[in-house]
Amino acid sequence: MKLFIDSADLHEIETLAAWGVLKGVTTNPSLLNQVEGDEISIYRRICELVDGPISAEVVAQDRHEMVSEGRRLAAIHPNIVVKIPTSAEGLRATSTLASDGISVNMTLCFTAPQALLAASAGARYVSPFVGRYDDIGNNGVDALREIVDALLGFDSEVEVLAASIRNPIHVIEAAKMGADIATIPPKVFYQMLEHPLTSAGLEKFNADAAARRTRQAG
Ligand code: E4P
């Protein structure tokens, strides 16, 4: 399973990209709203930082405007993937953009029927939102599994991009069930890395290495 970062924060993206673990980036209007600067420049810089699919979301509501906005976004860089919300207008826009050869990430997907429609319209990525499903008292991991299973036999290169990831357990569940990608907020990357036994073990190794150096020197 590939790991993407879910962020528009250039500093966080640069830091996590330096770990060598990022295969792509997803953004959305709320994430962009948390940072300053011109959107086009932000997308360009993200494309410089990470060599992989970079999702940029349309804010238009109507299919014609979604298509125009999607074409403008796709023209920024060959790695831009146009993110389109799951809706009738979104499906129509997806179908048009896909036939232009533009990759679409269909977002705000919660159910297997929605995912099947997205894939059928030509979406290259389908983004089930795990955490937001949990938030309303459902089981987001179960919903994700149903989507992964439903798209298994689907005759296209559509990839399931597990989104709205809130903790490392979501990431591991997504990996175990065979999701293609998980897009992970920066905070969760740090939670994935850290373990008290790793920190304690490193502290002991460092202390023992220092003790040996002191002994050898004396
Ligand atoms: C997906 O691409 C979205 O940007 C994102 O995962 C939404 O997550 P949230 O529910 O934490 O806002």
mmCIF file of C-alpha atoms and ligand atoms in Angstrom:
data_model
loop_
_atom_site.group_PDB
_atom_site.id
_atom_site.type_symbol
_atom_site.label_atom_id
_atom_site.label_comp_id
_atom_site.label_asym_id
_atom_site.label_seq_id
_atom_site.Cartn_x
_atom_site.Cartn_y
_atom_site.Cartn_z
ATOM 1 C CA MET A 1 0.000 0.000 0.000
ATOM 2 C CA LYS A 2 1.342 3.423 -0.953
ATOM 3 C CA LEU A 3 1.457 6.223 1.618
ATOM 4 C CA PHE A 4 0.275 9.711 0.647
ATOM 5 C CA ILE A 5 0.238 12.788 2.864
ATOM 6 C CA ASP A 6 -3.067 14.572 3.424
ATOM 7 C CA SER A 7 -1.926 18.176 3.790
ATOM 8 C CA ALA A 8 -1.401 21.508 2.036
ATOM 9 C CA ASP A 9 1.224 22.596 4.566
ATOM 10 C CA LEU A 10 4.445 22.932 2.549
ATOM 11 C CA HIS A 11 6.677 22.675 5.611
ATOM 12 C CA GLU A 12 5.016 19.416 6.735
ATOM 13 C CA ILE A 13 5.086 18.015 3.207
ATOM 14 C CA GLU A 14 8.780 18.869 2.821
ATOM 15 C CA THR A 15 9.606 17.301 6.198
ATOM 16 C CA LEU A 16 7.733 14.065 5.521
ATOM 17 C CA ALA A 17 8.975 13.891 1.912
ATOM 18 C CA ALA A 18 12.528 13.892 3.318
ATOM 19 C CA TRP A 19 11.705 10.652 5.174
ATOM 20 C CA GLY A 20 11.463 9.036 1.744
ATOM 21 C CA VAL A 21 8.056 7.518 2.429
ATOM 22 C CA LEU A 22 5.677 9.688 0.403
ATOM 23 C CA LYS A 23 4.272 8.449 -2.890
ATOM 24 C CA GLY A 24 1.706 11.226 -3.353
ATOM 25 C CA VAL A 25 -0.273 14.069 -1.773
ATOM 26 C CA THR A 26 -3.937 14.887 -1.287
ATOM 27 C CA THR A 27 -5.285 18.347 -0.539
ATOM 28 C CA ASN A 28 -8.788 19.707 -0.136
ATOM 29 C CA PRO A 29 -10.368 23.170 0.262
ATOM 30 C CA SER A 30 -10.321 22.895 4.075
ATOM 31 C CA LEU A 31 -6.625 21.985 4.144
ATOM 32 C CA LEU A 32 -5.856 24.881 1.764
ATOM 33 C CA ASN A 33 -7.838 27.193 4.025
ATOM 34 C CA GLN A 34 -5.334 26.428 6.813
ATOM 35 C CA VAL A 35 -2.377 27.852 4.846
ATOM 36 C CA GLU A 36 -1.541 31.195 3.262
ATOM 37 C CA GLY A 37 -0.572 31.811 -0.341
ATOM 38 C CA ASP A 38 -1.737 31.430 -3.855
ATOM 39 C CA GLU A 39 -3.182 27.982 -4.630
ATOM 40 C CA ILE A 40 -1.434 27.514 -7.951
ATOM 41 C CA SER A 41 1.959 28.260 -6.377
ATOM 42 C CA ILE A 42 1.190 25.855 -3.527
ATOM 43 C CA TYR A 43 0.306 23.053 -5.971
ATOM 44 C CA ARG A 44 3.450 23.762 -8.019
ATOM 45 C CA ARG A 45 5.658 23.604 -4.937
ATOM 46 C CA ILE A 46 3.982 20.363 -3.781
ATOM 47 C CA CYS A 47 4.714 18.866 -7.216
ATOM 48 C CA GLU A 48 8.387 19.798 -6.746
ATOM 49 C CA LEU A 49 8.490 18.220 -3.289
ATOM 50 C CA VAL A 50 6.772 14.913 -4.081
ATOM 51 C CA ASP A 51 7.045 12.937 -7.295
ATOM 52 C CA GLY A 52 3.650 11.251 -7.476
ATOM 53 C CA PRO A 53 -0.050 11.966 -7.856
ATOM 54 C CA ILE A 54 -1.034 15.301 -6.262
ATOM 55 C CA SER A 55 -4.776 15.747 -5.748
ATOM 56 C CA ALA A 56 -6.169 19.255 -6.257
ATOM 57 C CA GLU A 57 -9.898 19.646 -5.615
ATOM 58 C CA VAL A 58 -12.392 21.607 -7.680
ATOM 59 C CA VAL A 59 -14.708 23.974 -5.815
ATOM 60 C CA ALA A 60 -17.196 24.401 -8.677
ATOM 61 C CA GLN A 61 -20.647 22.851 -8.193
ATOM 62 C CA ASP A 62 -21.813 22.583 -11.759
ATOM 63 C CA ARG A 63 -20.390 19.966 -14.141
ATOM 64 C CA HIS A 64 -19.360 22.444 -16.842
ATOM 65 C CA GLU A 65 -17.499 24.564 -14.305
ATOM 66 C CA MET A 66 -16.008 21.437 -12.695
ATOM 67 C CA VAL A 67 -14.649 20.393 -16.086
ATOM 68 C CA SER A 68 -13.177 23.862 -16.802
ATOM 69 C CA GLU A 69 -11.678 24.102 -13.321
ATOM 70 C CA GLY A 70 -10.407 20.512 -13.571
ATOM 71 C CA ARG A 71 -8.704 21.259 -16.891
ATOM 72 C CA ARG A 72 -7.075 24.369 -15.396
ATOM 73 C CA LEU A 73 -5.827 22.378 -12.401
ATOM 74 C CA ALA A 74 -4.541 19.531 -14.582
ATOM 75 C CA ALA A 75 -2.588 22.039 -16.703
ATOM 76 C CA ILE A 76 -0.518 23.083 -13.661
ATOM 77 C CA HIS A 77 1.613 19.914 -13.717
ATOM 78 C CA PRO A 78 1.372 16.420 -15.251
ATOM 79 C CA ASN A 79 1.155 14.887 -11.743
ATOM 80 C CA ILE A 80 -1.987 16.800 -10.778
ATOM 81 C CA VAL A 81 -5.036 14.616 -10.182
ATOM 82 C CA VAL A 82 -8.358 16.457 -10.224
ATOM 83 C CA LYS A 83 -10.404 15.788 -7.124
ATOM 84 C CA ILE A 84 -14.137 15.785 -7.740
ATOM 85 C CA PRO A 85 -16.905 15.236 -5.151
ATOM 86 C CA THR A 86 -19.220 12.226 -5.395
ATOM 87 C CA SER A 87 -22.431 13.576 -6.938
ATOM 88 C CA ALA A 88 -24.354 13.319 -10.210
ATOM 89 C CA GLU A 89 -22.630 16.476 -11.476
ATOM 90 C CA GLY A 90 -19.324 15.058 -10.264
ATOM 91 C CA LEU A 91 -19.844 11.785 -12.155
ATOM 92 C CA ARG A 92 -20.597 13.669 -15.357
ATOM 93 C CA ALA A 93 -17.533 15.867 -14.939
ATOM 94 C CA THR A 94 -15.410 12.800 -14.128
ATOM 95 C CA SER A 95 -16.540 11.060 -17.277
ATOM 96 C CA THR A 96 -15.610 14.094 -19.410
ATOM 97 C CA LEU A 97 -12.239 14.652 -17.733
ATOM 98 C CA ALA A 98 -11.389 10.940 -17.912
ATOM 99 C CA SER A 99 -12.115 10.890 -21.627
ATOM 100 C CA ASP A 100 -9.691 13.860 -21.961
ATOM 101 C CA GLY A 101 -7.051 11.652 -20.311
ATOM 102 C CA ILE A 102 -7.142 13.606 -17.017
ATOM 103 C CA SER A 103 -6.896 11.554 -13.816
ATOM 104 C CA VAL A 104 -9.741 12.057 -11.360
ATOM 105 C CA ASN A 105 -9.875 11.276 -7.654
ATOM 106 C CA MET A 106 -13.537 10.925 -6.664
ATOM 107 C CA THR A 107 -13.761 12.170 -3.110
ATOM 108 C CA LEU A 108 -16.299 12.095 -0.265
ATOM 109 C CA CYS A 109 -17.108 8.479 -1.044
ATOM 110 C CA PHE A 110 -18.723 6.520 1.797
ATOM 111 C CA THR A 111 -20.341 3.429 0.276
ATOM 112 C CA ALA A 112 -19.589 0.630 -2.181
ATOM 113 C CA PRO A 113 -22.394 1.719 -4.542
ATOM 114 C CA GLN A 114 -20.873 5.216 -4.697
ATOM 115 C CA ALA A 115 -17.444 3.695 -5.360
ATOM 116 C CA LEU A 116 -18.802 1.537 -8.194
ATOM 117 C CA LEU A 117 -20.377 4.589 -9.803
ATOM 118 C CA ALA A 118 -17.134 6.545 -9.481
ATOM 119 C CA ALA A 119 -15.102 3.729 -11.041
ATOM 120 C CA SER A 120 -17.650 3.292 -13.817
ATOM 121 C CA ALA A 121 -17.490 7.001 -14.654
ATOM 122 C CA GLY A 122 -13.727 6.629 -15.142
ATOM 123 C CA ALA A 123 -12.278 7.804 -11.817
ATOM 124 C CA ARG A 124 -8.625 6.764 -11.448
ATOM 125 C CA TYR A 125 -8.876 6.955 -7.627
ATOM 126 C CA VAL A 126 -11.825 6.545 -5.281
ATOM 127 C CA SER A 127 -11.487 8.075 -1.812
ATOM 128 C CA PRO A 128 -13.552 6.472 0.966
ATOM 129 C CA PHE A 129 -13.544 8.645 4.112
ATOM 130 C CA VAL A 130 -12.891 6.364 7.076
ATOM 131 C CA GLY A 131 -12.774 8.781 10.038
ATOM 132 C CA ARG A 132 -15.800 10.812 9.032
ATOM 133 C CA TYR A 133 -17.847 7.597 8.837
ATOM 134 C CA ASP A 134 -16.690 6.696 12.353
ATOM 135 C CA ASP A 135 -17.702 10.217 13.463
ATOM 136 C CA ILE A 136 -21.370 9.544 12.723
ATOM 137 C CA GLY A 137 -21.407 6.249 14.633
ATOM 138 C CA ASN A 138 -20.647 3.898 11.724
ATOM 139 C CA ASN A 139 -17.619 1.691 11.221
ATOM 140 C CA GLY A 140 -15.392 3.430 8.684
ATOM 141 C CA VAL A 141 -12.980 0.488 8.420
ATOM 142 C CA ASP A 142 -15.843 -1.897 7.575
ATOM 143 C CA ALA A 143 -17.123 0.538 4.940
ATOM 144 C CA LEU A 144 -13.624 0.776 3.456
ATOM 145 C CA ARG A 145 -13.340 -3.037 3.344
ATOM 146 C CA GLU A 146 -16.652 -3.295 1.491
ATOM 147 C CA ILE A 147 -15.400 -0.785 -1.090
ATOM 148 C CA VAL A 148 -12.070 -2.601 -1.533
ATOM 149 C CA ASP A 149 -13.945 -5.907 -2.003
ATOM 150 C CA ALA A 150 -16.505 -4.392 -4.381
ATOM 151 C CA LEU A 151 -13.797 -2.956 -6.652
ATOM 152 C CA LEU A 152 -11.652 -6.118 -6.638
ATOM 153 C CA GLY A 153 -13.153 -7.538 -9.791
ATOM 154 C CA PHE A 154 -13.643 -4.162 -11.412
ATOM 155 C CA ASP A 155 -12.193 -4.071 -14.879
ATOM 156 C CA SER A 156 -10.223 -0.818 -14.665
ATOM 157 C CA GLU A 157 -7.089 0.523 -13.034
ATOM 158 C CA VAL A 158 -9.101 2.338 -10.333
ATOM 159 C CA GLU A 159 -7.271 2.522 -6.987
ATOM 160 C CA VAL A 160 -8.857 2.730 -3.555
ATOM 161 C CA LEU A 161 -7.391 5.692 -1.663
ATOM 162 C CA ALA A 162 -8.300 5.391 2.018
ATOM 163 C CA ALA A 163 -8.911 8.947 3.263
ATOM 164 C CA SER A 164 -9.957 10.700 6.467
ATOM 165 C CA ILE A 165 -7.406 8.639 8.341
ATOM 166 C CA ARG A 166 -7.338 9.525 12.025
ATOM 167 C CA ASN A 167 -4.852 7.106 13.606
ATOM 168 C CA PRO A 168 -2.266 4.392 12.857
ATOM 169 C CA ILE A 169 -4.883 1.658 13.359
ATOM 170 C CA HIS A 170 -6.807 3.027 10.358
ATOM 171 C CA VAL A 171 -3.602 2.844 8.295
ATOM 172 C CA ILE A 172 -2.827 -0.736 9.280
ATOM 173 C CA GLU A 173 -6.417 -1.896 8.715
ATOM 174 C CA ALA A 174 -6.347 -0.298 5.257
ATOM 175 C CA ALA A 175 -3.040 -2.042 4.451
ATOM 176 C CA LYS A 176 -4.256 -5.439 5.710
ATOM 177 C CA MET A 177 -7.413 -5.366 3.613
ATOM 178 C CA GLY A 178 -5.501 -4.429 0.448
ATOM 179 C CA ALA A 179 -6.381 -0.760 -0.054
ATOM 180 C CA ASP A 180 -4.041 0.650 -2.713
ATOM 181 C CA ILE A 181 -3.228 3.919 -0.930
ATOM 182 C CA ALA A 182 -3.768 5.587 2.446
ATOM 183 C CA THR A 183 -3.580 9.370 2.657
ATOM 184 C CA ILE A 184 -2.330 10.241 6.097
ATOM 185 C CA PRO A 185 -2.296 13.524 8.053
ATOM 186 C CA PRO A 186 1.172 14.631 9.297
ATOM 187 C CA LYS A 187 0.256 13.985 12.954
ATOM 188 C CA VAL A 188 -0.503 10.324 12.195
ATOM 189 C CA PHE A 189 2.882 9.851 10.474
ATOM 190 C CA TYR A 190 4.545 10.817 13.773
ATOM 191 C CA GLN A 191 2.223 8.488 15.710
ATOM 192 C CA MET A 192 3.211 5.674 13.330
ATOM 193 C CA LEU A 193 6.915 6.305 13.923
ATOM 194 C CA GLU A 194 7.031 6.720 17.668
ATOM 195 C CA HIS A 195 7.116 3.941 20.261
ATOM 196 C CA PRO A 196 8.294 4.227 23.883
ATOM 197 C CA LEU A 197 10.355 1.037 23.598
ATOM 198 C CA THR A 198 12.150 2.429 20.532
ATOM 199 C CA SER A 199 12.992 5.656 22.419
ATOM 200 C CA ALA A 200 14.047 3.770 25.573
ATOM 201 C CA GLY A 201 16.095 1.299 23.522
ATOM 202 C CA LEU A 202 17.914 4.093 21.688
ATOM 203 C CA GLU A 203 18.633 5.911 24.948
ATOM 204 C CA LYS A 204 20.214 2.733 26.390
ATOM 205 C CA PHE A 205 22.263 2.065 23.225
ATOM 206 C CA ASN A 206 23.547 5.667 23.258
ATOM 207 C CA ALA A 207 24.435 5.458 26.974
ATOM 208 C CA ASP A 208 26.263 2.140 26.482
ATOM 209 C CA ALA A 209 28.131 3.466 23.418
ATOM 210 C CA ALA A 210 29.223 6.530 25.426
ATOM 211 C CA ALA A 211 30.290 4.343 28.386
ATOM 212 C CA ARG A 212 32.406 2.159 26.074
ATOM 213 C CA ARG A 213 34.029 5.215 24.455
ATOM 214 C CA THR A 214 34.901 6.632 27.899
ATOM 215 C CA ARG A 215 36.361 3.275 29.032
ATOM 216 C CA GLN A 216 38.430 2.852 25.833
ATOM 217 C CA ALA A 217 39.724 6.436 26.135
ATOM 218 C CA GLY A 218 40.734 5.902 29.785
HETATM 219 C C1 E4P B 1 -9.070 13.191 1.419
HETATM 220 O O1 E4P B 1 -8.422 13.269 0.400
HETATM 221 C C2 E4P B 1 -9.377 14.302 2.325
HETATM 222 O O2 E4P B 1 -8.475 15.359 2.064
HETATM 223 C C3 E4P B 1 -9.196 13.996 3.780
HETATM 224 O O3 E4P B 1 -8.664 12.706 3.986
HETATM 225 C C4 E4P B 1 -10.323 14.371 4.666
HETATM 226 O O4 E4P B 1 -10.015 14.020 5.982
HETATM 227 P P1 E4P B 1 -10.715 14.649 7.273
HETATM 228 O O5 E4P B 1 -11.971 13.898 7.520
HETATM 229 O O6 E4P B 1 -9.710 14.424 8.364
HETATM 230 O O7 E4P B 1 -10.953 16.094 6.977
#
